Each structure stands twice: as C-alpha cells, then as structure tokens.
Coordinates of C-alpha atoms in Angstrom, one line a residue:
M17 CA 106.5 231.6 153.3
R18 CA 107.7 228.3 154.8
K19 CA 107.8 227.6 158.3
Q20 CA 111.0 226.8 160.3
C21 CA 111.9 223.1 160.1
R22 CA 113.7 221.6 163.1
V23 CA 116.1 218.8 161.7
M24 CA 117.9 216.2 163.9
V25 CA 120.8 214.5 162.2
T26 CA 121.8 211.1 164.0
G27 CA 125.5 210.1 163.8
A28 CA 126.5 213.8 163.3
G29 CA 129.9 212.8 163.7
S30 CA 130.2 210.3 160.9
G31 CA 130.9 211.0 157.6
V32 CA 127.4 210.5 156.5
G33 CA 126.0 212.9 159.1
Q34 CA 128.5 215.5 158.2
A35 CA 127.7 215.3 154.5
I36 CA 123.7 215.7 155.6
F37 CA 124.7 218.8 157.6
K38 CA 126.8 220.3 154.5
A39 CA 123.7 219.5 152.2
L40 CA 121.5 221.4 154.3
R41 CA 123.6 224.2 155.0
A42 CA 123.9 224.8 151.0
S43 CA 120.2 224.9 151.1
T44 CA 118.1 228.0 151.1
L45 CA 115.2 226.1 153.3
P46 CA 114.5 227.7 156.6
V47 CA 116.3 224.6 158.8
T48 CA 117.7 224.7 162.5
L49 CA 120.1 222.1 162.4
V50 CA 120.3 219.8 165.8
A51 CA 123.4 217.5 166.0
A52 CA 122.6 214.4 167.8
D53 CA 125.4 211.8 168.4
I54 CA 126.3 209.2 171.4
T55 CA 129.3 210.8 172.5
P56 CA 130.9 214.6 173.2
M57 CA 134.0 213.8 171.1
N58 CA 132.1 214.5 167.5
A59 CA 132.8 217.7 165.6
A60 CA 129.6 218.6 164.1
L61 CA 128.1 218.8 167.7
Y62 CA 130.0 222.2 167.9
R63 CA 129.1 223.2 164.4
A64 CA 125.3 223.0 164.5
D65 CA 122.8 225.3 165.8
E66 CA 122.2 223.1 168.9
A67 CA 123.4 219.5 170.0
V68 CA 122.0 216.8 171.8
I69 CA 123.4 213.4 173.3
I70 CA 121.4 210.5 172.3
P71 CA 121.1 207.2 173.8
R72 CA 122.8 204.1 171.7
V73 CA 120.3 202.3 170.2
E74 CA 121.1 199.2 172.1
E75 CA 120.5 200.4 175.3
A76 CA 117.4 198.9 177.2
N77 CA 115.4 202.6 177.4
A78 CA 116.8 203.8 174.0
L79 CA 113.2 204.2 172.8
E80 CA 111.9 206.0 175.6
H81 CA 114.6 208.2 175.9
T82 CA 115.1 208.9 172.1
I83 CA 111.1 210.0 172.4
E84 CA 111.9 212.2 175.2
L85 CA 114.7 214.0 173.8
L86 CA 112.6 214.6 170.5
L87 CA 109.9 216.3 172.3
Q88 CA 112.2 218.3 174.5
H89 CA 114.0 219.4 171.3
R90 CA 111.2 220.3 169.5
I91 CA 112.4 218.2 166.4
D92 CA 110.0 218.2 163.2
V93 CA 112.3 215.8 161.0
V94 CA 114.7 213.2 162.0
M95 CA 117.5 212.1 159.3
I96 CA 119.8 209.1 159.9
G97 CA 123.5 209.8 159.7
S98 CA 124.7 206.5 161.0
E99 CA 124.1 203.1 159.8
F100 CA 123.9 201.9 163.4
D101 CA 120.6 203.9 163.7
L102 CA 119.0 202.5 160.6
E103 CA 117.2 199.5 162.0
F104 CA 116.3 201.0 165.4
F105 CA 114.6 203.9 163.5
S106 CA 113.0 202.1 160.7
L107 CA 111.7 199.3 163.2
Y108 CA 110.0 202.0 165.6
K109 CA 109.1 204.6 162.9
T110 CA 105.5 204.6 163.3
E111 CA 105.7 204.8 167.4
I112 CA 108.5 207.8 167.2
E113 CA 106.4 209.6 164.6
S114 CA 103.1 209.2 166.7
R115 CA 104.2 209.7 170.1
A116 CA 107.0 212.7 169.1
S117 CA 105.1 214.4 166.4
V118 CA 108.1 213.9 164.4
L119 CA 109.0 213.0 160.8
V120 CA 111.3 210.1 160.1
I121 CA 113.1 209.7 157.0
V122 CA 114.0 206.3 156.8
A123 CA 113.1 203.2 154.5
P124 CA 111.0 200.2 155.8
P125 CA 112.8 197.4 157.8
E126 CA 112.4 195.0 154.9
T127 CA 114.4 197.5 152.7
V128 CA 117.1 198.2 155.4
A129 CA 117.8 194.4 156.2
I130 CA 118.4 194.1 152.4
A131 CA 120.8 196.9 152.2
N132 CA 122.6 196.0 155.4
D133 CA 123.0 192.4 154.2
K134 CA 125.5 192.0 151.4
W135 CA 124.1 188.3 151.2
L136 CA 120.5 189.7 150.9
T137 CA 121.4 192.3 148.3
A138 CA 122.9 189.8 145.9
E139 CA 119.9 187.6 146.4
F140 CA 117.3 190.6 146.0
L141 CA 119.2 191.6 142.6
R142 CA 119.1 188.0 141.4
E143 CA 115.5 187.5 142.4
S144 CA 114.5 190.7 140.8
G145 CA 116.2 189.7 137.3
L146 CA 118.8 192.3 137.8
P147 CA 122.6 192.1 137.2
Y148 CA 124.3 190.9 140.2
A149 CA 127.8 189.8 141.5
E150 CA 127.3 186.0 142.3
A151 CA 127.8 185.2 145.8
Y152 CA 127.9 182.2 147.9
L153 CA 127.7 181.4 151.7
P154 CA 130.4 178.9 153.0
K155 CA 129.5 176.3 155.3
S156 CA 133.3 176.0 156.5
Q157 CA 136.9 177.1 155.5
E158 CA 137.2 173.7 153.7
D159 CA 133.8 174.7 151.5
A160 CA 134.9 178.3 151.0
L161 CA 138.4 176.8 149.4
H162 CA 136.1 174.2 147.3
K163 CA 133.8 177.4 146.1
A164 CA 137.2 179.7 145.4
K165 CA 138.8 177.0 143.1
E166 CA 135.5 176.3 141.5
W167 CA 135.1 179.8 140.3
G168 CA 139.0 180.8 140.1
F169 CA 141.1 183.2 142.0
P170 CA 140.9 186.2 142.7
V171 CA 137.5 186.2 144.6
V172 CA 136.0 188.7 147.3
L173 CA 135.8 187.5 150.5
K174 CA 133.9 189.5 152.9
T175 CA 131.4 189.7 156.0
R176 CA 127.6 189.7 155.2
R177 CA 127.1 193.1 157.3
G178 CA 129.6 196.0 157.5
T179 CA 130.5 199.3 155.7
S180 CA 133.4 201.2 154.8
S181 CA 135.2 198.6 153.2
R182 CA 135.3 196.8 156.8
H183 CA 136.4 193.0 156.2
V184 CA 136.3 193.3 152.8
H185 CA 139.4 191.5 150.9
I186 CA 140.4 190.6 147.5
V187 CA 141.5 187.0 147.9
R188 CA 144.3 185.8 145.2
D189 CA 145.2 182.2 146.7
T190 CA 144.4 179.3 148.7
E191 CA 146.8 180.3 151.2
S192 CA 145.1 184.0 151.9
L193 CA 141.7 182.3 151.9
E194 CA 143.2 179.9 154.8
Q195 CA 144.8 182.7 157.0
L196 CA 141.8 185.1 156.3
F197 CA 138.6 183.2 156.7
P198 CA 139.0 182.5 160.4
G199 CA 138.6 185.9 161.5
M200 CA 136.1 186.8 159.0
P201 CA 132.6 187.5 160.9
L202 CA 129.4 186.3 158.9
P203 CA 131.5 185.2 155.7
M204 CA 130.3 185.4 152.1
L205 CA 132.3 184.8 149.1
Q206 CA 131.3 186.8 145.8
R207 CA 132.9 186.6 142.3
M208 CA 135.1 189.6 141.2
I209 CA 133.2 191.6 139.2
D210 CA 136.5 193.8 138.3
T211 CA 139.5 194.9 139.8
P212 CA 139.0 198.2 141.8
S213 CA 141.6 200.8 140.8
S214 CA 143.1 204.0 142.3
E215 CA 142.1 205.9 139.0
L216 CA 138.9 207.0 138.0
T217 CA 137.9 204.1 135.8
N218 CA 135.2 201.7 136.6
E219 CA 133.7 202.3 139.9
Y220 CA 130.5 204.3 140.5
T221 CA 128.7 205.8 143.4
C222 CA 125.0 206.7 142.1
S223 CA 121.8 207.9 143.6
V224 CA 118.0 207.8 143.0
F225 CA 115.7 209.6 145.0
K226 CA 112.0 208.7 145.6
T227 CA 109.6 211.4 146.5
A228 CA 106.5 211.3 149.1
D229 CA 104.1 210.2 146.2
G230 CA 106.4 207.4 145.0
N231 CA 107.9 209.2 141.8
L232 CA 111.7 208.8 141.0
V233 CA 114.0 211.9 140.6
G234 CA 117.6 211.0 139.0
P235 CA 119.7 209.4 138.8
F236 CA 122.9 211.0 140.0
T237 CA 125.8 209.3 138.6
A238 CA 129.5 209.5 139.6
R239 CA 132.8 207.6 138.9
R240 CA 134.7 207.2 142.1
T241 CA 138.1 206.2 143.7
V242 CA 138.0 204.7 147.1
R243 CA 140.3 205.3 150.0
G244 CA 139.7 203.6 153.3
G245 CA 136.3 202.6 152.3
T246 CA 135.4 206.1 151.4
S247 CA 134.9 207.9 148.1
W248 CA 138.0 209.8 147.7
H249 CA 138.3 211.3 144.1
I250 CA 134.4 212.0 142.5
E251 CA 134.0 212.6 139.0
V252 CA 130.6 213.7 138.4
A253 CA 128.9 213.4 134.9
A254 CA 126.0 212.2 133.1
F255 CA 127.0 208.5 132.6
E256 CA 123.8 207.9 130.7
E257 CA 124.6 204.1 130.2
L258 CA 124.2 203.8 133.8
Y259 CA 120.6 205.2 134.1
A260 CA 118.5 202.2 132.9
P261 CA 119.9 200.0 135.4
L262 CA 119.7 202.3 138.2
L263 CA 116.1 203.0 137.5
L264 CA 115.2 199.3 137.4
I265 CA 116.6 198.7 140.6
A266 CA 114.8 201.6 142.0
D267 CA 111.5 200.3 140.5
A268 CA 112.4 197.1 142.1
L269 CA 113.2 198.2 145.9
D270 CA 110.7 199.7 148.4
F271 CA 112.8 202.8 149.8
V272 CA 112.0 206.4 150.9
G273 CA 114.1 209.0 149.9
S274 CA 117.7 208.3 148.8
L275 CA 119.1 205.0 147.5
N276 CA 122.5 204.8 147.1
I277 CA 123.7 202.2 144.6
Q278 CA 127.5 201.2 144.1
L279 CA 128.5 199.4 141.1
M280 CA 131.0 198.5 138.3
L281 CA 131.1 199.0 134.8
T282 CA 132.4 196.0 133.2
S283 CA 132.2 194.6 129.5
H284 CA 129.1 192.7 130.6
G285 CA 127.5 196.2 131.4
A286 CA 126.6 197.9 135.0
I287 CA 126.9 195.2 137.8
P288 CA 125.7 196.7 141.2
F289 CA 127.7 195.2 144.6
E290 CA 126.0 197.6 147.2
L291 CA 122.7 199.1 147.9
N292 CA 122.4 202.0 150.6
S293 CA 119.0 202.7 151.7
R294 CA 120.0 206.0 153.2
F295 CA 121.7 209.2 152.6
S296 CA 125.4 209.0 151.4
G297 CA 128.9 209.8 152.4
T298 CA 128.8 211.7 149.1
T299 CA 125.3 213.6 149.8
A300 CA 127.4 217.0 150.1
V301 CA 129.1 216.2 146.7
R302 CA 125.8 215.6 145.1
A303 CA 124.2 218.4 146.7
N304 CA 127.1 221.1 145.4
F305 CA 126.5 219.8 142.0
G306 CA 122.7 220.4 141.9
F307 CA 121.0 217.0 143.4
N308 CA 120.6 218.0 147.1
E309 CA 119.0 214.8 148.6
P310 CA 118.3 216.2 152.2
E311 CA 116.7 219.4 150.6
M312 CA 114.7 217.0 148.4
A313 CA 113.5 215.0 151.5
L314 CA 112.2 218.4 153.1
L315 CA 110.5 219.7 150.2
S316 CA 108.6 216.1 149.6
F317 CA 108.1 214.8 152.8
F318 CA 108.1 217.8 155.2
Y319 CA 106.8 220.6 153.3
E320 CA 104.7 218.4 150.9
E321 CA 105.9 220.4 147.7
P322 CA 107.1 219.0 144.3
I323 CA 110.7 218.6 143.8
P324 CA 111.9 220.8 140.8
V325 CA 113.8 218.7 137.9
P326 CA 117.5 218.8 139.6
E327 CA 120.0 220.9 137.2
I328 CA 122.9 218.5 137.7
R329 CA 126.3 219.7 136.8
G330 CA 129.5 218.1 136.0
G331 CA 132.7 218.1 137.7
V332 CA 135.3 216.9 140.2
A333 CA 135.5 216.8 143.8
M334 CA 138.5 215.8 145.9
R335 CA 138.5 215.0 149.4
Y336 CA 140.6 215.8 152.3
H337 CA 141.2 216.1 155.9
E338 CA 139.7 218.9 158.1
E339 CA 139.7 219.9 161.5
V340 CA 137.3 222.0 164.2
F341 CA 139.0 223.7 166.8
I342 CA 137.6 224.5 170.3
E343 CA 139.4 226.9 172.5
N344 CA 139.7 227.3 176.2
T345 CA 138.4 223.8 177.4
N346 CA 139.8 220.0 177.8
A347 CA 138.5 217.0 176.7
S348 CA 136.7 216.3 180.1
N349 CA 135.1 219.7 180.1
L350 CA 133.4 220.2 176.7
A351 CA 130.1 221.4 176.9
L352 CA 127.4 221.3 173.9
S353 CA 126.9 225.0 173.9
D354 CA 130.6 225.4 173.0
K355 CA 131.3 226.4 169.4
A356 CA 133.9 225.0 167.4
V357 CA 135.9 227.0 164.7
V358 CA 137.2 225.9 161.2
N359 CA 140.0 227.7 159.7
N360 CA 140.2 229.1 156.5
W361 CA 143.1 227.5 155.3
F362 CA 143.3 228.2 151.4

C-alpha cells in the first residue's frame, strides 16, 4: 500500500496550478493537496485539502521562510504552478530538498533559463540542429526595421521573457513596428512560421515526460486554438507526424518530468516556437485523456515505481470560465480554513 503523499502546489491560483490540482484530483494516488500562493485572493486555496500563503520569491528571506513552511506543513513533494517560481526552486532545489526533506519537481537552472528566454530557446534549437523559427536581437528600432524589411513583413515582435502571449505582436508594416517597438521590454524579432488561426488548423500543444531514470514517456499531441494566451479549444489525437521532432527535442534537452512544446505544422514540417520545462495549463486536459503528468511525477520520483504506458484517448476539450463561492465573509476577512463551493451549473 502506498503511503500518503502531501503535495504542495505553488501558484495554486494560476491556470497551471489549477491544472495540476485537477490532474491530482483525477488520480487514484493517496494525495493530500496543499495549495500555496502569495495572496489570499486565489480560488484554489479554498478548494484544496489545506492552504498556505508563501512569500514572493524575490523577497529577501524567501528561502528561509519557504523552508520553514515546508517543514511546518510536512510537505513531501513540491510542484511548481507559477512560472515566476521556476527559477527560485530550480536554483535552490538541492538546499530546499536537503533542509526540508522534500522532493522538488523542477528542471535544472540551465534548462529553465533556456525555456524562460525565447531567444535562448531559438538558439538551443538551432545549435541542436533542430527545426526553429529564425530569431534576431535588434540593437535599436532602426536595426529592427532593417531586419524586418530584409525578412519581409509580417514578422513577430516579442519580448524575450514572458508567458501567455504577453508582449507578442504580429507586425505587418513599418508603421506598426515603429509604434510597438519603443514599449517592448527585451525585444526580439522572429520570422513568421505561419499565421495563427481561430480554427483548429496548424498550432499544437504537446508534451513529453521524462522519468526519474531518464526514460521518455509519450509524446502527447493536441491541436489547439488560443484565446488570451491560453489554449481554448483542444483536439487530442495521435498526430504521428509530430512524434519524431518532439522526441528529438526531448532527447536534446536536460529536463525533469514534463516538457511542453508549442509548435506550428507548416509546409516545411513541424517548427517549435516555445518550450516550457514545467507543467502546463493543459495538464488537466492531458490527464483527462490518459496522460496524467502530475501522477506520473509522483509515481516515478516519489514512489519510485515504473510508469505504465499511458493509454491516450482522442477527444476534444473546450475551456470556459468558472466561479468558486465563499459564503458569509468578505475580502478582508478570508481565512485559509474557509472552503469554497463550485456550483454544478450544467
């Protein structure tokens, strides 16, 4: 019989954090879910078994405070639900694990750096001999205009660091580039791979899982549309033409657990444009269709058991907004012991 595992999910109020929760709720493993976030106004805190407010990772005493909380709440495993926590837990993984007797599911700092920086992502793919979208770091607005004209419009103007399509623009002419460039933090240009669509056509969100002994599980492949930087309609199927490039990327990168790969399928083949060395906002969708990465992480890294070959089913997922309700309180008097209700609307 497996022992109870106390799992803390950071960024529990984020889309990724909530997806991890849903996947673990769908699992049959004996898990106590501890929601962790930096403010009380996060819905998952009131739907978990237990909840805790954790420090912002940029605070001066964040490391000591985090270790104290992990010990206080007897946490066995930490799963990262916020991209803002990745660098911190990756950098201090060894110390946190040693001092708090906990397992942190996080990629090495070098991999987190590659995944968090879109320029480094493109360079990693290029240097590894893998398909990539050509990128350029402009030294000035004039330099950006020169490169865009050399490539030909449209081009993509984006920040090197960012998530959920923040600061990502398809630039179709000189005037638009002149308007957008001054407000772009850490700007980079990238060739257009293909035009994003509101239909399920050419954009994919995929995953490969690496076990504790280095074996690869998957890949999981799904076609998607995007709304507000989030996968909105997801079609899960065995898109076999993507398998080889996905496994080549996974072979080339040093990661732990989940590797999320966003790509376009073009007339020149599959071209990845984003890597995330963490759980995904579509983690719950994957779990529903048979590819439960948080469960696999616990089986492989915590219970040290082999992972059965996932039986991935095909299907369609559609996102919608949901509310949680906490009765007889107000925003200034919320207590972590409060429990929220989700209505069964339909």
